[in-house]
PDB file of C-alpha atoms in Angstrom:
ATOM      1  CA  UNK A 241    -176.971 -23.697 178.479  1.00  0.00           C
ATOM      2  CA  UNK A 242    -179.487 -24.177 175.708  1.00  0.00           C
ATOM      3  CA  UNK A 243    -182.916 -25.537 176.719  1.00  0.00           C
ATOM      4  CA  UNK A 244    -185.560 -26.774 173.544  1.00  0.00           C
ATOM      5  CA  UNK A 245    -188.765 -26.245 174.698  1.00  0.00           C
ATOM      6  CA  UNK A 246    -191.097 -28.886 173.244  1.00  0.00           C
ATOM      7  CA  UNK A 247    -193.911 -26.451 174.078  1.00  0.00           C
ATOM      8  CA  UNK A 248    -192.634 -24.046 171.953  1.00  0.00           C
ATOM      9  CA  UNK A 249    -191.695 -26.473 168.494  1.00  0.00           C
ATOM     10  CA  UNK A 250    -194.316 -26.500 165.676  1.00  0.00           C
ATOM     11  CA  UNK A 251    -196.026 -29.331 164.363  1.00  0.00           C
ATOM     12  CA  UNK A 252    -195.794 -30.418 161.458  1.00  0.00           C
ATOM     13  CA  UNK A 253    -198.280 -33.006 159.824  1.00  0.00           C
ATOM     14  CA  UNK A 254    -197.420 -36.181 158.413  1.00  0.00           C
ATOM     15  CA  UNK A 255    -198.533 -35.922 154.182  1.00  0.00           C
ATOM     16  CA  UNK A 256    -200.593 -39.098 155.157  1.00  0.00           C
ATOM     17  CA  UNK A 257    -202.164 -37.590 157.551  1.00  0.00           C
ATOM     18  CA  UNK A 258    -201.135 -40.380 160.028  1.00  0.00           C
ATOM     19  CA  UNK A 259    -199.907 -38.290 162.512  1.00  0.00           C
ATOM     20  CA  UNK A 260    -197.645 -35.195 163.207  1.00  0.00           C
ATOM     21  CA  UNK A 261    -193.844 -34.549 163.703  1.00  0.00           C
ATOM     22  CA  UNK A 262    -192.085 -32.269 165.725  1.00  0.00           C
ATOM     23  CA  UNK A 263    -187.897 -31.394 164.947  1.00  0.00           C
ATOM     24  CA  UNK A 264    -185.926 -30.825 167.912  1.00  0.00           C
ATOM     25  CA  UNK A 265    -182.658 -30.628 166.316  1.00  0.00           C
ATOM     26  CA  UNK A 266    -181.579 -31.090 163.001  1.00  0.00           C
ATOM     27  CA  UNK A 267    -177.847 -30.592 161.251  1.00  0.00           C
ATOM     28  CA  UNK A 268    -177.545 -28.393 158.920  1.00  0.00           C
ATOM     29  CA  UNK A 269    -179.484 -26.154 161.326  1.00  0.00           C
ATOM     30  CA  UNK A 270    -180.888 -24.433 158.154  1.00  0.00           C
ATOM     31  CA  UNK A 271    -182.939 -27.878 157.170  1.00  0.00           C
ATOM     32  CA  UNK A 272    -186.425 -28.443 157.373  1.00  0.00           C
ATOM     33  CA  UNK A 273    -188.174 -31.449 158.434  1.00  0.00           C
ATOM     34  CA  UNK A 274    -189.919 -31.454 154.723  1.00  0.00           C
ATOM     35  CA  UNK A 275    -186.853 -30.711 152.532  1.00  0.00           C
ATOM     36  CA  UNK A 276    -184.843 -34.003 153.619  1.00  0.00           C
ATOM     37  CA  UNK A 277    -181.499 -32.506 153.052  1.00  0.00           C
ATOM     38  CA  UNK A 278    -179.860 -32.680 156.731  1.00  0.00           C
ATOM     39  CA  UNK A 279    -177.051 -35.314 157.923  1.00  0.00           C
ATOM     40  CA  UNK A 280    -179.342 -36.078 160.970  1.00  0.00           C
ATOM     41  CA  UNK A 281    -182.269 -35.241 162.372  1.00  0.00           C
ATOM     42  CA  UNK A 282    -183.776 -35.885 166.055  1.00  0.00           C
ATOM     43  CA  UNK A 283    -187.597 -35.300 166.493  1.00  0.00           C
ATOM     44  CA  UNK A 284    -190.926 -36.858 168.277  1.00  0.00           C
ATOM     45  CA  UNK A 285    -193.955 -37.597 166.608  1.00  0.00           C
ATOM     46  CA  UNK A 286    -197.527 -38.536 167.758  1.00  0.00           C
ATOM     47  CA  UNK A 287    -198.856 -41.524 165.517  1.00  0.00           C
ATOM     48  CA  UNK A 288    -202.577 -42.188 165.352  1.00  0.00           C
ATOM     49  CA  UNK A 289    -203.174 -44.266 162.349  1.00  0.00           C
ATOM     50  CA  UNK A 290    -201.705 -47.146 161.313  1.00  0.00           C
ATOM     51  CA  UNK A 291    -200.244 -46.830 157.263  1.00  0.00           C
ATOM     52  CA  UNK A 292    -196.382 -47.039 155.327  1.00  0.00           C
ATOM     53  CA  UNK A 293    -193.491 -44.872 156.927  1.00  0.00           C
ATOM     54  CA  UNK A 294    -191.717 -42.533 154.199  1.00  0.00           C
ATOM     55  CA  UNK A 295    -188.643 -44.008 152.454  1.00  0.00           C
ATOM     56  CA  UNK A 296    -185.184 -41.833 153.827  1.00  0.00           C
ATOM     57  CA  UNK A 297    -182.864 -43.565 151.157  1.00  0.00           C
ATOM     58  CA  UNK A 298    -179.111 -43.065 152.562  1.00  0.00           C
ATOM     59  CA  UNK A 299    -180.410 -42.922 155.962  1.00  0.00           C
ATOM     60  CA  UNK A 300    -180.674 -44.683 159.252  1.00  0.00           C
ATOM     61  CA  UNK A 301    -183.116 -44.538 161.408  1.00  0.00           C
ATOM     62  CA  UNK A 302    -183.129 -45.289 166.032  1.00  0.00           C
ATOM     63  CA  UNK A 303    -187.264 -45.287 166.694  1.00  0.00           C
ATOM     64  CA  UNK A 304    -188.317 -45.535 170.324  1.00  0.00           C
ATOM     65  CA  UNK A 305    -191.634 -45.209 171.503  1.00  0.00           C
ATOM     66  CA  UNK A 306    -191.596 -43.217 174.488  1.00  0.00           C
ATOM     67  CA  UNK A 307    -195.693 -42.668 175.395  1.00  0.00           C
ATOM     68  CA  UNK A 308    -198.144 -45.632 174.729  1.00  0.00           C
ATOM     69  CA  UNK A 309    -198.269 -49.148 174.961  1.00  0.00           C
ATOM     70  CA  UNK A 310    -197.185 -50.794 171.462  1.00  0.00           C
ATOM     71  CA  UNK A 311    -196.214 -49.921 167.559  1.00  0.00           C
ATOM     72  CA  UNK A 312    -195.598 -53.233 165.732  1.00  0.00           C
ATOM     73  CA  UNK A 313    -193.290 -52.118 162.884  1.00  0.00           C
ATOM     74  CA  UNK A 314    -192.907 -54.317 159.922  1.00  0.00           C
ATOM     75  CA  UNK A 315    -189.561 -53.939 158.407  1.00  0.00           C
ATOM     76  CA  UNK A 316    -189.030 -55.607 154.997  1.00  0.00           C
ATOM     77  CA  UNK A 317    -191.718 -58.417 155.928  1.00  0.00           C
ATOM     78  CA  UNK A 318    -189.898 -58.871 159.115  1.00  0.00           C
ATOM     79  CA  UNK A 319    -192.491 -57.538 162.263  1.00  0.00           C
ATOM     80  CA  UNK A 320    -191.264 -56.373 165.053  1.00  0.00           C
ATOM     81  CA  UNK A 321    -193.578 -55.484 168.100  1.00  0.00           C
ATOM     82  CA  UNK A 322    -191.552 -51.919 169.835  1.00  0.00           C
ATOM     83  CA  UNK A 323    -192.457 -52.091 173.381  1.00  0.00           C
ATOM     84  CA  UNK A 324    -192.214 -48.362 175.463  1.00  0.00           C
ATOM     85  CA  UNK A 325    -188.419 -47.297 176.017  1.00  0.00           C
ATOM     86  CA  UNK A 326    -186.991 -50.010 173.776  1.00  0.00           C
ATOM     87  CA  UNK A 327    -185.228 -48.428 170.857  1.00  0.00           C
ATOM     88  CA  UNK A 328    -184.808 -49.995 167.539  1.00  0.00           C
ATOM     89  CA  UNK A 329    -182.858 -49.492 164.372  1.00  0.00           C
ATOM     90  CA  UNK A 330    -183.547 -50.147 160.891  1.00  0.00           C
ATOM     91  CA  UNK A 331    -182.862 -48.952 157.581  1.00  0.00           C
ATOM     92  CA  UNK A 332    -184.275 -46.012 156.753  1.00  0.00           C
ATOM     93  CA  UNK A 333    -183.955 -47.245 152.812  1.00  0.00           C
ATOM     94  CA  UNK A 334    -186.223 -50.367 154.243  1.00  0.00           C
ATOM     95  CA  UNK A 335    -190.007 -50.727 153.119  1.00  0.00           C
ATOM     96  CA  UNK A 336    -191.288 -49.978 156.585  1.00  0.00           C
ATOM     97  CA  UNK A 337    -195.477 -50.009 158.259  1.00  0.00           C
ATOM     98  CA  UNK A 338    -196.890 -49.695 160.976  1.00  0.00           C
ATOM     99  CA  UNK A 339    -200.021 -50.580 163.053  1.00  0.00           C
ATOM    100  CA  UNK A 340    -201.163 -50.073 166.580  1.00  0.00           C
ATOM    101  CA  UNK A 341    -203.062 -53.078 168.403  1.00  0.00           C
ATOM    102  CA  UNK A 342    -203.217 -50.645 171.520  1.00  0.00           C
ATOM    103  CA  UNK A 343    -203.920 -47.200 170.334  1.00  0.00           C
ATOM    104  CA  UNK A 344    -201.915 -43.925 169.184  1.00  0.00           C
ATOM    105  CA  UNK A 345    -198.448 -43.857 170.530  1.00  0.00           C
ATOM    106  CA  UNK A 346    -195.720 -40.742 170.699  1.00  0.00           C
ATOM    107  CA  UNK A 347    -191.989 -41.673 169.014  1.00  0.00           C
ATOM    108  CA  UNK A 348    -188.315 -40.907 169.993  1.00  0.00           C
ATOM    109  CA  UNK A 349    -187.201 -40.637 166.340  1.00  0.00           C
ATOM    110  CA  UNK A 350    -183.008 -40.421 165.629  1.00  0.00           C
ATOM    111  CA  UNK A 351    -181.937 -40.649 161.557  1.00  0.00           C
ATOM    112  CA  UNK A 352    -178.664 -40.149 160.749  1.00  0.00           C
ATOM    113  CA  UNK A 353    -176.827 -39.586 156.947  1.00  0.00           C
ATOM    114  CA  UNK A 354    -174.990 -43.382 156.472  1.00  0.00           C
ATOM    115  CA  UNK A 355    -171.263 -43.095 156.536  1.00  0.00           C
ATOM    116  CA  UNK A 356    -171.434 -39.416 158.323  1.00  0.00           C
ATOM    117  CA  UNK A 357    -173.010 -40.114 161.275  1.00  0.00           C
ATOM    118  CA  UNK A 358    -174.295 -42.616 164.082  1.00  0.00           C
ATOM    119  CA  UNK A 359    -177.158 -41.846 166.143  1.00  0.00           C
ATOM    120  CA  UNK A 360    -177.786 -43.435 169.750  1.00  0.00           C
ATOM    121  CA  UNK A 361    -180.595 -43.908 171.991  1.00  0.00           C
ATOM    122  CA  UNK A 362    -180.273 -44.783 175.449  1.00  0.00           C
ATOM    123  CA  UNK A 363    -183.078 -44.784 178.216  1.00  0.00           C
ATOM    124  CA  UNK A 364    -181.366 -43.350 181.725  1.00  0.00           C
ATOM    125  CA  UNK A 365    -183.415 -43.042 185.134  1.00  0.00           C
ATOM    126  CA  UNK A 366    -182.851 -40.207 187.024  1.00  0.00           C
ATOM    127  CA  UNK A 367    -181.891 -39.368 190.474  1.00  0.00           C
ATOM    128  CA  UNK A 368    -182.085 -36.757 192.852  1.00  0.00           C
ATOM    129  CA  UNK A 369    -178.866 -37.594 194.526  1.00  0.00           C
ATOM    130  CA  UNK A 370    -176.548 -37.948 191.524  1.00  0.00           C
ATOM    131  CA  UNK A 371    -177.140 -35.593 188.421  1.00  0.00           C
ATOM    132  CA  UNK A 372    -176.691 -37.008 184.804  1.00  0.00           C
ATOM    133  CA  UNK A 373    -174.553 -34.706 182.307  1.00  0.00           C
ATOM    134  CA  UNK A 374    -175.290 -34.193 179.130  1.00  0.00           C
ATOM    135  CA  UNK A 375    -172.076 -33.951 176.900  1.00  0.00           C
ATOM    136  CA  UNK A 376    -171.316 -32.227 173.630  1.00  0.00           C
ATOM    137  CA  UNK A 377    -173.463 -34.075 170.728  1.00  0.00           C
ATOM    138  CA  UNK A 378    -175.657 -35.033 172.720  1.00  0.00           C
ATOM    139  CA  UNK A 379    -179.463 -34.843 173.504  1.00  0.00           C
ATOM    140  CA  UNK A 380    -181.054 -34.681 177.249  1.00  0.00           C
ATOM    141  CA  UNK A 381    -184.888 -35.191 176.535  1.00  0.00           C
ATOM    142  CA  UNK A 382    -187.287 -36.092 179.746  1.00  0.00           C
ATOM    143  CA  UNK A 383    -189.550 -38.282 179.016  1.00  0.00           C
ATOM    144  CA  UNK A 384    -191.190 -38.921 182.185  1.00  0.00           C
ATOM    145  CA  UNK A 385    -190.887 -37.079 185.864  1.00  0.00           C
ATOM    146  CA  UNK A 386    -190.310 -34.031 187.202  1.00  0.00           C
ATOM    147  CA  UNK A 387    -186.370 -32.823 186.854  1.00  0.00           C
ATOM    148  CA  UNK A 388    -184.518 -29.631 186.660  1.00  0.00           C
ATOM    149  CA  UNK A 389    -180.684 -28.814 184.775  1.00  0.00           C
ATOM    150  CA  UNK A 390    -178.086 -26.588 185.706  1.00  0.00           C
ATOM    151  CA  UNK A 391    -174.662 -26.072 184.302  1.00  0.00           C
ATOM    152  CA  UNK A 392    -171.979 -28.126 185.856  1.00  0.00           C
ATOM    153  CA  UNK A 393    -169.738 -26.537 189.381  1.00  0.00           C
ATOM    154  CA  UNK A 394    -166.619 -25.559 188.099  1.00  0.00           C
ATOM    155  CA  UNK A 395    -165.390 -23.506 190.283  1.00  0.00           C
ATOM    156  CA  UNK A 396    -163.557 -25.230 192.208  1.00  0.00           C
ATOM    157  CA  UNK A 397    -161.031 -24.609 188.983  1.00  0.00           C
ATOM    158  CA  UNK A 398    -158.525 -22.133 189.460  1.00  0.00           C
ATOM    159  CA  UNK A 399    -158.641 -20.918 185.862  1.00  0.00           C
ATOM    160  CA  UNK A 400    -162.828 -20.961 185.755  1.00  0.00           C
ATOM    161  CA  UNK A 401    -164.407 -18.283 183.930  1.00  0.00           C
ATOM    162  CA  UNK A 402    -167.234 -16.637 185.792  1.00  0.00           C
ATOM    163  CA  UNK A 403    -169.493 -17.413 182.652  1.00  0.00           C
ATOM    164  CA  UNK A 404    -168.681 -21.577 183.746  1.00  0.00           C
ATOM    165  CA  UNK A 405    -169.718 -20.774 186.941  1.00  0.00           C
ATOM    166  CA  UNK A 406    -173.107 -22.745 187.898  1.00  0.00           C
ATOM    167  CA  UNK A 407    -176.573 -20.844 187.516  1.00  0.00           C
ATOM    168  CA  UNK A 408    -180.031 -21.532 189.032  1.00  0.00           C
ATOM    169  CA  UNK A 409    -181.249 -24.779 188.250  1.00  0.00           C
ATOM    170  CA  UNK A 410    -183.814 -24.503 185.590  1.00  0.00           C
ATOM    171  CA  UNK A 411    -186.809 -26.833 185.631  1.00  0.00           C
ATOM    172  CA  UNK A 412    -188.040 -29.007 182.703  1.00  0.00           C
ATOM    173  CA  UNK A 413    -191.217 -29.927 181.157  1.00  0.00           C
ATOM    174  CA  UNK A 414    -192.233 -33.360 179.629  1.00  0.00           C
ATOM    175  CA  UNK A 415    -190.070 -34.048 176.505  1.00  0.00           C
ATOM    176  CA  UNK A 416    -188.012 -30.855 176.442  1.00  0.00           C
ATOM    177  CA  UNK A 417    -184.606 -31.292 175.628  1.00  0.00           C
ATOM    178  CA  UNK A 418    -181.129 -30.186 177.169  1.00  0.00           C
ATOM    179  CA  UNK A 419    -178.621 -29.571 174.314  1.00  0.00           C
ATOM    180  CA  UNK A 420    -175.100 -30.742 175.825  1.00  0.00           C
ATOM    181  CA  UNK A 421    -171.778 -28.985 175.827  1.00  0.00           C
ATOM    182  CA  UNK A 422    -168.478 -30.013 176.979  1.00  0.00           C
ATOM    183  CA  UNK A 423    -167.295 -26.411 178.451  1.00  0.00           C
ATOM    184  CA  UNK A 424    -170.284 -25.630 180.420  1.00  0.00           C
ATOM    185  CA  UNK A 425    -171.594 -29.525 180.831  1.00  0.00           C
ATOM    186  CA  UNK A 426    -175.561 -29.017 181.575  1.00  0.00           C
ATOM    187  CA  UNK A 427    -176.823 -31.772 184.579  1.00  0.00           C
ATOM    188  CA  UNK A 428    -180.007 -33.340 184.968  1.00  0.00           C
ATOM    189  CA  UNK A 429    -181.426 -33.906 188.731  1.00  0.00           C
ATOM    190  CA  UNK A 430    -184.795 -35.289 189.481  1.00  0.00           C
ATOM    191  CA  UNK A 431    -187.193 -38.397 188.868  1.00  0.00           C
ATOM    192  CA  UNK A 432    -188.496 -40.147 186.176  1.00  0.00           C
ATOM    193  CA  UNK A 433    -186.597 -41.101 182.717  1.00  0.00           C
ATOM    194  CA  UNK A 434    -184.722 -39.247 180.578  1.00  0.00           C
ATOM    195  CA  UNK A 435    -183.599 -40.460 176.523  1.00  0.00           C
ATOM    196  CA  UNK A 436    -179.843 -39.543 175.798  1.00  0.00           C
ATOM    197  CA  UNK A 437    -179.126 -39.411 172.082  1.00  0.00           C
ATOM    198  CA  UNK A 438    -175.716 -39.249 170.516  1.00  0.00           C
ATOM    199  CA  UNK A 439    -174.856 -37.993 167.499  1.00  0.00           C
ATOM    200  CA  UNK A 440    -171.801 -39.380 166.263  1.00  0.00           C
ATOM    201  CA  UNK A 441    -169.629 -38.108 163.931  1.00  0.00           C
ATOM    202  CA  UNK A 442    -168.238 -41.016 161.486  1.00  0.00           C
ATOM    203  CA  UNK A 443    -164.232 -41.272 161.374  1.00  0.00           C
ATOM    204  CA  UNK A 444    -163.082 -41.492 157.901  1.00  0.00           C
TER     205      UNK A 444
END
């Protein structure tokens, strides 16, 4: 079970000095969030001035605001006001701004490569009763709460490995991230909200 620790990621700031981004997961693993060369890229960043988003031509882009009260993104002239846990798509290619009538705001960023892959954000809220897996290509980030993930119980299956079998439930910190797996399937138990993004490969 692999954990990213958002405690642990560096930040990196923003060349307009509008804010600062943080990568949790990028493919090829060997990209940086500066060289722009990955197929998709999932990361947060903390925005605290209002200015023009940088162009990612051949890319497109799932932007959720997950801390704060408003970004109103203009989108090729169009505006469109982001309220908290309401993700939004748009072409990375697109002449995109920002401002923020309420103050700085933290974003749930997914791009993707166009015609490789398709990147999905979806807003779950936990429970203590009934744990929420986290599959292969997929993302388990809390956004909100207090929550802790363990691998899956499979041993009830006669031909379960010991390695499948469950561990101690490990707990997690605001906006850390459960990487998923479909052989030892990571669960999520607790309260609050968690963002589920899917990386999809494209068929073709």
């Amino acid at each position: 079970m692999e954990i990213i620790r958002f405690a642990d990621l560096r930040p990196q700031p923003w060349r307009n000095g509008g804010g600062v981004t943080r990568e949790l997961a990028s493919h090829p693993l060997a990209a940086s969030a500066q060289d722009g060369v990955w197929d998709w890229r999932v990361s947060i960043a903390d925005v605290s001035k209002a200015g023009d988003f940088s162009a990612f031509p051949g890319m497109e882009r799932v932007l959720t605001v997950i801390d704060g009260e408003l970004l109103l993104l203009t989108v090729d002239g169009g505006e469109h006001p982001l309220e908290k846990y309401r993700p939004f798509r748009f072409s990375g290619e697109a002449a995109t701004s920002s401002a923020l009538p309420t103050g700085d705001i933290r974003d749930l960023n997914v791009i993707t490569r166009t015609g490789a892959f398709k990147g999905y954000t979806s807003i779950v809220e936990l429970s203590k009763k009934r744990a929420h897996p986290v599959f292969e290509g997929q993302l388990g980030i809390l956004l909100q709460g207090q929550a802790t993930v363990a691998v899956a119980d499979t041993a009830a299956e006669p031909a379960a490995e010991p390695a499948t079998a469950p561990g101690e439930p490990e707990a997690l910190n605001r906006y850390d991230a459960v990487v998923g797996s479909d052989t030892q399937t990571p669960e999520i138990l607790g309260r609050g909200f968690l963002a589920v993004v899917s990386i999809d490969p494209v068929a073709g």
